[in-house]
CSV table of C-alpha atoms in Angstrom, one decimal:
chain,number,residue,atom,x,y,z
F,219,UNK,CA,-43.3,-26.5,-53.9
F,220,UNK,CA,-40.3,-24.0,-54.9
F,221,UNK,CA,-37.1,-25.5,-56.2
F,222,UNK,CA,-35.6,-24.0,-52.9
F,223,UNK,CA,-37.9,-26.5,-50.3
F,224,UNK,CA,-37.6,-29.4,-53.3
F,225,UNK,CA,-33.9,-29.2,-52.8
F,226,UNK,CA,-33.9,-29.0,-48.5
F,227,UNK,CA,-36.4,-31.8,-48.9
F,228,UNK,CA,-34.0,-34.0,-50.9
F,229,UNK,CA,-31.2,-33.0,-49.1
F,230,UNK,CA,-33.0,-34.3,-45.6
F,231,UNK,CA,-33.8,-37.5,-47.8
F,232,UNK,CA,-30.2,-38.2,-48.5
F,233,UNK,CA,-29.9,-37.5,-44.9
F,234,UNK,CA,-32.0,-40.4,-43.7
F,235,UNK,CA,-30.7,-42.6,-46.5
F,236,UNK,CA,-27.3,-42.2,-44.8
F,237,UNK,CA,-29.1,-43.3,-41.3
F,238,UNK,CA,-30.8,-45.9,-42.2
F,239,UNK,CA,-27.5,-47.3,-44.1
F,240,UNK,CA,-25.7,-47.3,-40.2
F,241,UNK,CA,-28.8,-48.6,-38.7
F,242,UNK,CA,-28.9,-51.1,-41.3
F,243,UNK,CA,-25.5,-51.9,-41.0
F,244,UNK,CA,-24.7,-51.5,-37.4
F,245,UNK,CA,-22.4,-53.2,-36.3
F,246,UNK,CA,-23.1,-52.6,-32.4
F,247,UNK,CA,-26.9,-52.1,-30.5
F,248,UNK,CA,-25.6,-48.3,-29.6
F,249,UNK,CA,-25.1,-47.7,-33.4
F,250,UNK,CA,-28.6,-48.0,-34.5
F,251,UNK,CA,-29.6,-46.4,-31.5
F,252,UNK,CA,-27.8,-43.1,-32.6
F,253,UNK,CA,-29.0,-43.6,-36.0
F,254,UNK,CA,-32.6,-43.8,-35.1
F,255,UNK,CA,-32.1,-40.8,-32.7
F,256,UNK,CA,-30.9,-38.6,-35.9
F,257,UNK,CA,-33.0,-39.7,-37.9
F,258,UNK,CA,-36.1,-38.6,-35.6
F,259,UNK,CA,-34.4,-34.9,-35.4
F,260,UNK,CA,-34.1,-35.2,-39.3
F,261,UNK,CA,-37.6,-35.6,-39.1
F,262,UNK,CA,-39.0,-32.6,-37.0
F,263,UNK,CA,-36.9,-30.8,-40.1
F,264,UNK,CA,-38.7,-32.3,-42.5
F,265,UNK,CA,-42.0,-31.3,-40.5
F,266,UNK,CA,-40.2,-27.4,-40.9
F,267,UNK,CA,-40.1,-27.7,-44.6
F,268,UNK,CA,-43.9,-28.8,-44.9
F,269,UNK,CA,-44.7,-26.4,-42.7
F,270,UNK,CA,-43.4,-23.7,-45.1
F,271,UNK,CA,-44.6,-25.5,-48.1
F,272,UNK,CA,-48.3,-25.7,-47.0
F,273,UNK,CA,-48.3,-22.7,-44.9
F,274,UNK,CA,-49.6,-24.4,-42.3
F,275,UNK,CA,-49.0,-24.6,-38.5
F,276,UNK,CA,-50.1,-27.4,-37.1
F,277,UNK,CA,-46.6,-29.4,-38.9
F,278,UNK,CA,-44.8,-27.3,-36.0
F,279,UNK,CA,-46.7,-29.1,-33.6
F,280,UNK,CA,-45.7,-32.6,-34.8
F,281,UNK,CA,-42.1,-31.3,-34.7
F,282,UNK,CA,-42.3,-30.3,-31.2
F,283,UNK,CA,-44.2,-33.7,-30.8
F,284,UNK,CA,-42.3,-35.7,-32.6
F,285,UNK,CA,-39.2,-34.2,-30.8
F,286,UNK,CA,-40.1,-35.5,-27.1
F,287,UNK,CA,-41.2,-38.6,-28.0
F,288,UNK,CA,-38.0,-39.4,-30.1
F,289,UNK,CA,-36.3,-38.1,-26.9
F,290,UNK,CA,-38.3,-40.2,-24.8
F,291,UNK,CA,-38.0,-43.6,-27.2
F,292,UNK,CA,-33.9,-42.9,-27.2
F,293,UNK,CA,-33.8,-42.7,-23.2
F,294,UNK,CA,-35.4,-45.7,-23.1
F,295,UNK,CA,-33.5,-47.6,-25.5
F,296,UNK,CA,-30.2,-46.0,-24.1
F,297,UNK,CA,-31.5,-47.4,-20.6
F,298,UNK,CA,-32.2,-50.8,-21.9
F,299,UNK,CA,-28.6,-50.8,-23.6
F,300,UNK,CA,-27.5,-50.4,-20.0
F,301,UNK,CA,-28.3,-53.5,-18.6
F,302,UNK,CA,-32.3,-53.6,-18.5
F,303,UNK,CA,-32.2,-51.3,-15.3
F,304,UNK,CA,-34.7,-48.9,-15.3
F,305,UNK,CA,-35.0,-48.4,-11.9
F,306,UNK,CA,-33.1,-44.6,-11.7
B,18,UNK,CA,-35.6,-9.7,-47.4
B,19,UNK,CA,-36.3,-11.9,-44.2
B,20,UNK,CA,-36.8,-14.6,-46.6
B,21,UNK,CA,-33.4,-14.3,-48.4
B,22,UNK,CA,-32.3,-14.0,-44.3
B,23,UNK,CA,-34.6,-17.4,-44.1
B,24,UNK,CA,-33.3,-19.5,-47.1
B,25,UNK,CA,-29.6,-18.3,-45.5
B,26,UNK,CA,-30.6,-20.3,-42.5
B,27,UNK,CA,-31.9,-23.3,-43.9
B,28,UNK,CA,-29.3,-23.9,-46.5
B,29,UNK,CA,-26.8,-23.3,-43.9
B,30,UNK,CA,-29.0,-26.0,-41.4
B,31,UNK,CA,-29.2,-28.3,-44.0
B,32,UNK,CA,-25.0,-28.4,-44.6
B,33,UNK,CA,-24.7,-29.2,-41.4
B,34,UNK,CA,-27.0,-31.9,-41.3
B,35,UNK,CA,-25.8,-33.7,-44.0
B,36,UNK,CA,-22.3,-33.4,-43.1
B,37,UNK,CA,-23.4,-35.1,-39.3
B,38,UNK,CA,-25.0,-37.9,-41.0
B,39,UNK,CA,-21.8,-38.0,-43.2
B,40,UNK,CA,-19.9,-38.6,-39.8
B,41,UNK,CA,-22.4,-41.2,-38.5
B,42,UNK,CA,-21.7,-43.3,-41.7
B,43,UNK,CA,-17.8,-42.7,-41.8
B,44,UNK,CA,-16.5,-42.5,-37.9
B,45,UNK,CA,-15.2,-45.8,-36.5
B,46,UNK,CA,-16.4,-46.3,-33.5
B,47,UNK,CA,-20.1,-45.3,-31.5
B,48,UNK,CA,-18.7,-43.1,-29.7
B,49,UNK,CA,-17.0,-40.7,-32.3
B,50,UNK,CA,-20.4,-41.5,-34.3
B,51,UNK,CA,-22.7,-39.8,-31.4
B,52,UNK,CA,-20.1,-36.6,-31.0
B,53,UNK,CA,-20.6,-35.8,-34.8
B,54,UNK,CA,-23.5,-36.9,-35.1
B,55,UNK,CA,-25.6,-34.8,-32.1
B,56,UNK,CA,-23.7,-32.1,-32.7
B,57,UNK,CA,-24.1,-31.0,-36.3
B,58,UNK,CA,-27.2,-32.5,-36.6
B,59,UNK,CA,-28.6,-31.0,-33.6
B,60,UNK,CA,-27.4,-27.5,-34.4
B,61,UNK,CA,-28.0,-28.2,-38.1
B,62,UNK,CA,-31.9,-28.9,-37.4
B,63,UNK,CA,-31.7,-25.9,-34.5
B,64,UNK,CA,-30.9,-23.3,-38.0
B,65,UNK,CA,-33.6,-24.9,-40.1
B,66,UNK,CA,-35.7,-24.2,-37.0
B,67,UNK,CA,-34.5,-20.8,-36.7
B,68,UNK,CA,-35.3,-20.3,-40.7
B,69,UNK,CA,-38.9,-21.5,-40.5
B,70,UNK,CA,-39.4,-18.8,-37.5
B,71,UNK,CA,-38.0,-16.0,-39.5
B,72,UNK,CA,-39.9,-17.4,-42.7
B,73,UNK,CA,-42.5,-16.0,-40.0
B,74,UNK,CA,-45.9,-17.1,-42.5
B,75,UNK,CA,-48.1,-17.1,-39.3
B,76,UNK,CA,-46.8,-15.7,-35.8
B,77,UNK,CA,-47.8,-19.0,-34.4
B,78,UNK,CA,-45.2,-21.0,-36.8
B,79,UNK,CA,-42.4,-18.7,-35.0
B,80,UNK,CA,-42.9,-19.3,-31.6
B,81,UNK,CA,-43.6,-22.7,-32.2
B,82,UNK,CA,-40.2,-22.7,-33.8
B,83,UNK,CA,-38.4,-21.2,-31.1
B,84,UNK,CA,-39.8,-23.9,-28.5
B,85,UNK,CA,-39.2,-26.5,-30.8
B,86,UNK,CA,-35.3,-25.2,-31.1
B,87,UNK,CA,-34.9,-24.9,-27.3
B,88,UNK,CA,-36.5,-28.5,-26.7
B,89,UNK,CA,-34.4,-30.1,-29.3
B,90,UNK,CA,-31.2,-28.1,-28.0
B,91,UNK,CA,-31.8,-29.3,-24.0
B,92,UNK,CA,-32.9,-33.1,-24.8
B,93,UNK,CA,-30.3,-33.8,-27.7
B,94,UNK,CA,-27.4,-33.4,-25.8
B,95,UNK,CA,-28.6,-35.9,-22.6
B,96,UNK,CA,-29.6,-38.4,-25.0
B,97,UNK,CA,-26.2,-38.5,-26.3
B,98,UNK,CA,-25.1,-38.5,-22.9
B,99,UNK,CA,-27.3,-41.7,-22.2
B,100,UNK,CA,-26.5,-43.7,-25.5
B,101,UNK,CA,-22.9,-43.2,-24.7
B,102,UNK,CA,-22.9,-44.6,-21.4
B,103,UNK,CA,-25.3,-47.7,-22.0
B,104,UNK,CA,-22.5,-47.9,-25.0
B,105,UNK,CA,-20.0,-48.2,-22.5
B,106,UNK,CA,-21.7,-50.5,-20.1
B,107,UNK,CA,-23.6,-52.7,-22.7
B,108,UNK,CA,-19.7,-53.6,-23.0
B,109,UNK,CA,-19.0,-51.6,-26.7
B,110,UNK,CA,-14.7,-51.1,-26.7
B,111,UNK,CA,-13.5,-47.6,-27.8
B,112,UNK,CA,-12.2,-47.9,-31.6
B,113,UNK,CA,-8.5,-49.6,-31.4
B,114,UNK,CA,-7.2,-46.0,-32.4
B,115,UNK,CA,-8.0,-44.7,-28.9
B,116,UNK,CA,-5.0,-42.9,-27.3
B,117,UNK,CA,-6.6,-43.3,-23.6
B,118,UNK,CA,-9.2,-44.5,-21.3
B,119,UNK,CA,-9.2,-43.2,-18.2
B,120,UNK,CA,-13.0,-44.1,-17.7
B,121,UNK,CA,-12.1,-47.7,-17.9
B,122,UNK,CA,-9.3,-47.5,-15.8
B,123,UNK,CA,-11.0,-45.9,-12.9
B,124,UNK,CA,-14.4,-46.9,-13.0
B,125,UNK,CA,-14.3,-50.0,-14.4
B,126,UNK,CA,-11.1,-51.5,-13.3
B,127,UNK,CA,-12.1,-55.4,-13.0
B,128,UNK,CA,-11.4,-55.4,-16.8
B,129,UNK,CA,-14.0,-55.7,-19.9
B,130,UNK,CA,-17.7,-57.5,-18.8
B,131,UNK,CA,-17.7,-60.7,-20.6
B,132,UNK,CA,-19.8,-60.0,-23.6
B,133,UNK,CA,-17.4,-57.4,-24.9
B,134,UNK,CA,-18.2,-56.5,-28.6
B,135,UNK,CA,-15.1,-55.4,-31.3
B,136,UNK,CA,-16.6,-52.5,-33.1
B,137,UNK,CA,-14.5,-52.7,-36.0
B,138,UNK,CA,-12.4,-55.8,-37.3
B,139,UNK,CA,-14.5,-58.7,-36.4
B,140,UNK,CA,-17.9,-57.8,-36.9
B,141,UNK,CA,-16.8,-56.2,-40.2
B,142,UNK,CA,-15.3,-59.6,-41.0
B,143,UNK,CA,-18.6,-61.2,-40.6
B,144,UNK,CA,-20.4,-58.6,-42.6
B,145,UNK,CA,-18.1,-59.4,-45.4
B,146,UNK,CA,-18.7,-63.1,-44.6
B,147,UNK,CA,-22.3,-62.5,-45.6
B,148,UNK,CA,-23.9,-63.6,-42.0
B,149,UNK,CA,-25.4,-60.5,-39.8
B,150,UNK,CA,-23.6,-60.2,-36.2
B,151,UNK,CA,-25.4,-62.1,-33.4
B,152,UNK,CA,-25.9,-59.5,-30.4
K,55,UNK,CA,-44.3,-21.0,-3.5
K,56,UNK,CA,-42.8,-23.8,-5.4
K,57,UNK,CA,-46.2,-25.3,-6.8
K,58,UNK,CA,-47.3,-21.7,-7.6
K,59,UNK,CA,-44.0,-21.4,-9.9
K,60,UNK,CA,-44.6,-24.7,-11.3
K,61,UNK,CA,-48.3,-23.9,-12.2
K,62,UNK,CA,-46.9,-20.5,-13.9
K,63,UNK,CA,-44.1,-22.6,-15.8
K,64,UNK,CA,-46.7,-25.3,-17.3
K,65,UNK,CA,-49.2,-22.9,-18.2
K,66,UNK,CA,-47.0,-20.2,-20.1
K,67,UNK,CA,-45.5,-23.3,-22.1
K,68,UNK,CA,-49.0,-24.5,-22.9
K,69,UNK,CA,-50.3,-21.1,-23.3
K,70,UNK,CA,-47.2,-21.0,-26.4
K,71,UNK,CA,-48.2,-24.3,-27.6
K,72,UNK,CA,-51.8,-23.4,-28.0
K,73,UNK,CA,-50.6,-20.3,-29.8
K,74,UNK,CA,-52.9,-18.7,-32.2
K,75,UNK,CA,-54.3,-16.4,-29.9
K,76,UNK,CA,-58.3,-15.2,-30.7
K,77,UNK,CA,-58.8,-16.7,-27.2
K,78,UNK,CA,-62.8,-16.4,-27.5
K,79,UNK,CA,-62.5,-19.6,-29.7
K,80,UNK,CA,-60.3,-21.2,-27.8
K,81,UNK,CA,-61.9,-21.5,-24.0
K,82,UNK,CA,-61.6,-25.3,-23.9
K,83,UNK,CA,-57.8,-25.4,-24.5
K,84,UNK,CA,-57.0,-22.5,-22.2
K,85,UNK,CA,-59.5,-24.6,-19.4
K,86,UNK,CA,-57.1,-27.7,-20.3
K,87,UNK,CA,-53.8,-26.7,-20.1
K,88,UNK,CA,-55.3,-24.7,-16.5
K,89,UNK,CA,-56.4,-28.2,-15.5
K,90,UNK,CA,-53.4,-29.8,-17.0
K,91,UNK,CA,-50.7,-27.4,-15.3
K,92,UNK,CA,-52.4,-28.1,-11.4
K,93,UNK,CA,-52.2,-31.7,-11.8
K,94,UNK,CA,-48.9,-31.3,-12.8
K,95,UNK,CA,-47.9,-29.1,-10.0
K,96,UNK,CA,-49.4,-31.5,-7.6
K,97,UNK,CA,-48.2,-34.7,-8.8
K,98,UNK,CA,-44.7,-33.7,-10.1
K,99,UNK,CA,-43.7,-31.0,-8.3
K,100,UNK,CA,-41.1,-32.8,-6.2
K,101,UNK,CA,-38.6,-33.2,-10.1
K,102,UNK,CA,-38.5,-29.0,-10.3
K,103,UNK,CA,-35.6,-27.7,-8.7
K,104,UNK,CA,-35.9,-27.0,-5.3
K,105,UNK,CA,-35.4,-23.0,-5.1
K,106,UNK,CA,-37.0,-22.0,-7.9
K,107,UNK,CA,-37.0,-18.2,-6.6
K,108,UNK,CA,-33.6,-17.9,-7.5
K,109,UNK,CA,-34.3,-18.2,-11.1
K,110,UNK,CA,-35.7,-14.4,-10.8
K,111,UNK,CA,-33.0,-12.7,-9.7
K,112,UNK,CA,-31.9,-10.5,-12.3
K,113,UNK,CA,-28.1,-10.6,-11.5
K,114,UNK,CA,-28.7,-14.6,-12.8
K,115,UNK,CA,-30.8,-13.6,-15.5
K,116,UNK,CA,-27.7,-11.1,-16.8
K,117,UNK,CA,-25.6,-13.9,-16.7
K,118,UNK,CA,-27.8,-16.4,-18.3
K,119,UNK,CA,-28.0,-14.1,-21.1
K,120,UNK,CA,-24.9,-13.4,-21.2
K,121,UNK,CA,-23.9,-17.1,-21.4
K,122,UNK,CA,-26.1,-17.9,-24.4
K,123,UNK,CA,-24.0,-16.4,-27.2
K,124,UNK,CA,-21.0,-17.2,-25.6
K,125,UNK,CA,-22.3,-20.7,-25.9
K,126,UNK,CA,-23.7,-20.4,-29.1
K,127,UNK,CA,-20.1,-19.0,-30.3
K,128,UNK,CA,-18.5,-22.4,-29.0
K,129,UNK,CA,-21.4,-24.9,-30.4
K,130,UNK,CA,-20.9,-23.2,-34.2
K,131,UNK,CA,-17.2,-23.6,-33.9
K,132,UNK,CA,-17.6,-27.1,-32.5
K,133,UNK,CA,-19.7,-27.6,-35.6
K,134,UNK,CA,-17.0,-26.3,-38.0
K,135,UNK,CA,-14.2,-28.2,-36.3
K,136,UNK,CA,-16.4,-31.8,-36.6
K,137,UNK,CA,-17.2,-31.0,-40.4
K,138,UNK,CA,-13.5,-30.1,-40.8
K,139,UNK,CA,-12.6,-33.3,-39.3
K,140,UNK,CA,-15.6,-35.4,-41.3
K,141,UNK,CA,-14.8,-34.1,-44.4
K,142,UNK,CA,-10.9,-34.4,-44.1
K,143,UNK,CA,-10.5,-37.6,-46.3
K,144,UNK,CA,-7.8,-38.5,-44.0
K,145,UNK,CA,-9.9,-38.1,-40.9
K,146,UNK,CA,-7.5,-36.3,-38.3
K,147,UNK,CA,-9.1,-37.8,-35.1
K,148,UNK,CA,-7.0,-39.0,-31.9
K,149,UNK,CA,-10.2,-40.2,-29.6
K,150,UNK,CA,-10.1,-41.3,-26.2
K,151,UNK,CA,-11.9,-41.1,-22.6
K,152,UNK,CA,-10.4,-38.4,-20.4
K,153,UNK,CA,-11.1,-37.4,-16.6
K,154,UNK,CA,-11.8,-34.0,-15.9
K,155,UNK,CA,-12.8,-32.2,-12.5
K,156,UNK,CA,-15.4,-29.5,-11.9
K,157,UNK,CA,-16.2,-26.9,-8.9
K,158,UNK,CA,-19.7,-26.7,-9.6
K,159,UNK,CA,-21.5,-28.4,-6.5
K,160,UNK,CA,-25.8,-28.1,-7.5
K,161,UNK,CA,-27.5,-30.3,-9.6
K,162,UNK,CA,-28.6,-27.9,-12.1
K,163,UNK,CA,-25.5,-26.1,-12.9
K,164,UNK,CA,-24.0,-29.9,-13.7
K,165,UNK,CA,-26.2,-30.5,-15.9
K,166,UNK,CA,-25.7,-27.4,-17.8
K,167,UNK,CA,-22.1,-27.8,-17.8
K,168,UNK,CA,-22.6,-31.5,-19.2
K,169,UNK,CA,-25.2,-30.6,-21.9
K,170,UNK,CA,-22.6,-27.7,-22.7
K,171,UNK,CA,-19.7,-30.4,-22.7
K,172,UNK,CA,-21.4,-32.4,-25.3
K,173,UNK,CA,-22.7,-29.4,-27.6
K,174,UNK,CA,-19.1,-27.7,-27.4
K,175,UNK,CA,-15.9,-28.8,-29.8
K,176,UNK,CA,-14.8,-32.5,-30.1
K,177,UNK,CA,-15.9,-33.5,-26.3
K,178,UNK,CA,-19.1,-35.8,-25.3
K,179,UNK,CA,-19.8,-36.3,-21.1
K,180,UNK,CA,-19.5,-40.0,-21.0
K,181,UNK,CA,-20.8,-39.9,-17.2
K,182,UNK,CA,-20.6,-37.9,-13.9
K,183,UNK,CA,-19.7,-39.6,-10.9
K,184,UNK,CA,-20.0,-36.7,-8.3
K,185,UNK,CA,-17.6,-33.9,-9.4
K,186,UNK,CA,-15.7,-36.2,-11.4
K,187,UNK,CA,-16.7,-35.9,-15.2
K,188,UNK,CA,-15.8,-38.5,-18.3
K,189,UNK,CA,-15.1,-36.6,-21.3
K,190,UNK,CA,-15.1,-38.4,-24.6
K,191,UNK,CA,-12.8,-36.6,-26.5
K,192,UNK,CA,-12.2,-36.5,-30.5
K,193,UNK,CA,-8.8,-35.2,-30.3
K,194,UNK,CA,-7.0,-35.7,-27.2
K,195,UNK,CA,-4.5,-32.6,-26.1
K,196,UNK,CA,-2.5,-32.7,-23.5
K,197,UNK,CA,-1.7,-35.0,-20.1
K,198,UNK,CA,-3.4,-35.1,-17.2
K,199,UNK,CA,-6.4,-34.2,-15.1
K,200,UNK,CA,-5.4,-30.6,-14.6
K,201,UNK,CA,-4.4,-30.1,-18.7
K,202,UNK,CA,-7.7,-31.3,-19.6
K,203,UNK,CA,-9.6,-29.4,-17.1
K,204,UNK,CA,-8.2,-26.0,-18.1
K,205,UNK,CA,-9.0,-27.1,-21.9
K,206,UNK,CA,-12.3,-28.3,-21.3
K,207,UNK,CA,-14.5,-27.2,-17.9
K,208,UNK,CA,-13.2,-24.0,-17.3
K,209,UNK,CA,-14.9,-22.0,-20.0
K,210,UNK,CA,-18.2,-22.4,-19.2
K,211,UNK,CA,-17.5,-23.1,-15.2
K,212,UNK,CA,-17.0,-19.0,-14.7
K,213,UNK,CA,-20.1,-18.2,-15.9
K,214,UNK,CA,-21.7,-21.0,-15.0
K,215,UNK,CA,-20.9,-20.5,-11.2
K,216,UNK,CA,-22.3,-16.9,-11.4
K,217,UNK,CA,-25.6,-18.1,-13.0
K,218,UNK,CA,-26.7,-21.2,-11.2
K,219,UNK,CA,-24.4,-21.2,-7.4
């Protein structure tokens, strides 16, 4: 790994240290929610940086995976913060 | 030279998302939270993106890239849209600092729902008070 | 027409996903995402927008393009701005919820102005009641619906209106 990636890598760590301090803290439901949302797009960066590291391409497919299903999981839990209706 | 045009990107991707997940942590209330928040971090992750596709180590890595960056900038932006108004109807007040409301005052006239939450004083009170907030 | 369009959209985006391209070893996924894409088109058709044709004139396409940078311009500011304001140890923010009105009538073209709402400096769409949009708004200028239109929707309404109406 070049210094370079080492440094983006730690950089997206602090990142997710600072998310998982608001979803630890909260105070409110919609809080964590938006915490957990960043913190999925933080990951489909990380999934970049391997992908450079190890020169492989598959990692871009997890990001694009990981990416819709994050989506997905924050619709839902946006949907359930709205009053358990999920019939839209 | 694309990789010094690369590095650019990324370093430039990664300012960004740190200083979004900086606003998640120092913001007052969700709402301000989600605006910084999605926005830097999804443009932030959009440039690192944008790096690894003109890093360009296989051509399947860049178009993967691209696709990735025009998902992530069409979904970001409705899920903030959907955590914002579940906010708002789960009952979540805007921060006391708030000049106006005029969703409240024309959509929601009959007042708060009952289980309003405080964002700020109370629950921090009970933080401090060394007991989690019951939700 | 519509299903044909829809078949064409799925299987260019899977034919991109399955990217590296010596197709001879590669039958089975090229046979999946065929498979894939038909289903799709006959099951889901009925989400796709309604006149997809439209999406091929090239007047719309010029416009399209033309709108990208000119949104990209306003999402880097917007970025700036929020840093400026995150940073600031004093944190200059005046938030509130305003009410702003659009002219944009189709589906499609609200959505784009929403999503271009949210990525665009200080403002978040809180919700759309028909033409009636609810702005979240980091710094509040101004008084009134009118004010706060002018500020906000009318930007990306011009263009908007040209590429989507």
């Amino acid at each position: 790994m070049t210094p370079f990636l080492a440094i983006v890598a730690g950089g997206l760590l602090l990142g997710a240290f600072l998310c998982l301090y608001r979803i630890g803290r909260g105070p409110t439901a919609p809080d964590r929610t938006v915490a957990i949302d960043i913190l999925g797009t933080l990951v489909v960066g990380f999934c970049c940086v391997m992908a450079i590291w190890t020169g492989q391409d598959f990692y871009m497919n997890i990001a694009i995976a990981w990416a819709l299903l994050s989506f997905i999981g924050t619709i839902a839990l946006a949907k359930y913060l709205e009053g358990r209706q999920y019939n839209e | 030279m694309s990789d010094l045009a690369a590095e650019i990107l990324i370093a430039v991707g990664l300012a960004f998302d740190l200083f979004g997940c900086i606003g998640l942590v120092r913001l007052p209330d969700v709402y301000n939270r989600v605006q910084a928040a999605t926005k830097c971090v999804t443009l932030g992750t959009c440039l690192i993106l944008a790096g690894t596709a003109v890093y360009g180590i296989t051509g399947a890595m860049s178009i993967k890239a691209a696709l990735c960056a025009v998902f992530l900038l069409l979904t970001s932006p409705v899920a903030a849209h959907a955590i914002a108004r579940g906010a708002y109807k789960s009952g979540v007040r805007l921060w006391e600092g708030s000049v106006i409301d005029r969703y409240g005052e024309e959509v929601h006239p009959a007042g708060p729902p009952a289980e309003r939450i405080e964002p700020a004083a109370q629950t921090e009170h009970t933080v401090a008070a060394g007991r989690e907030p019951h939700e | 027409m519509k299903q044909v369009l829809c078949i064409l959209f799925t299987f260019g985006l899977w034919l991109l996903l399955v990217a590296p391209w010596p197709v001879n070893a590669y039958w089975a996924d090229v046979l999946v995402g065929l498979v894939v894409a038909l289903l799709v088109a006959t099951l889901l058709s009925h989400i796709y927008p309604d006149n997809p044709h439209k999406a091929l004139q090239p007047r719309r396409i010029f416009w399209f393009l033309v709108y990208v940078p000119y949104f990209l311009f306003y999402c880097v500011q917007a970025n700036l701005d929020v840093a400026y304001r995150v940073l600031h140890p004093d944190m200059p923010i005046r938030p509130g919820i305003v009410h702003v009105r659009t002219d944009l009538t189709s589906d499609m073209a609200k959505t784009f102005l929403a999503n271009s709402i949210t990525l665009t400096p200080g403002t978040l769409t809180v919700d759309i009641l028909g033409q009636d949009l609810y702005i979240h708004w980091i710094n509040v200028e101004g008084q009134g619906v009118e004010a706060h239109t002018a500020v906000i929707v009318k930007r990306f309404e011009k263009i908007l209106r040209r590429v989507f109406e």
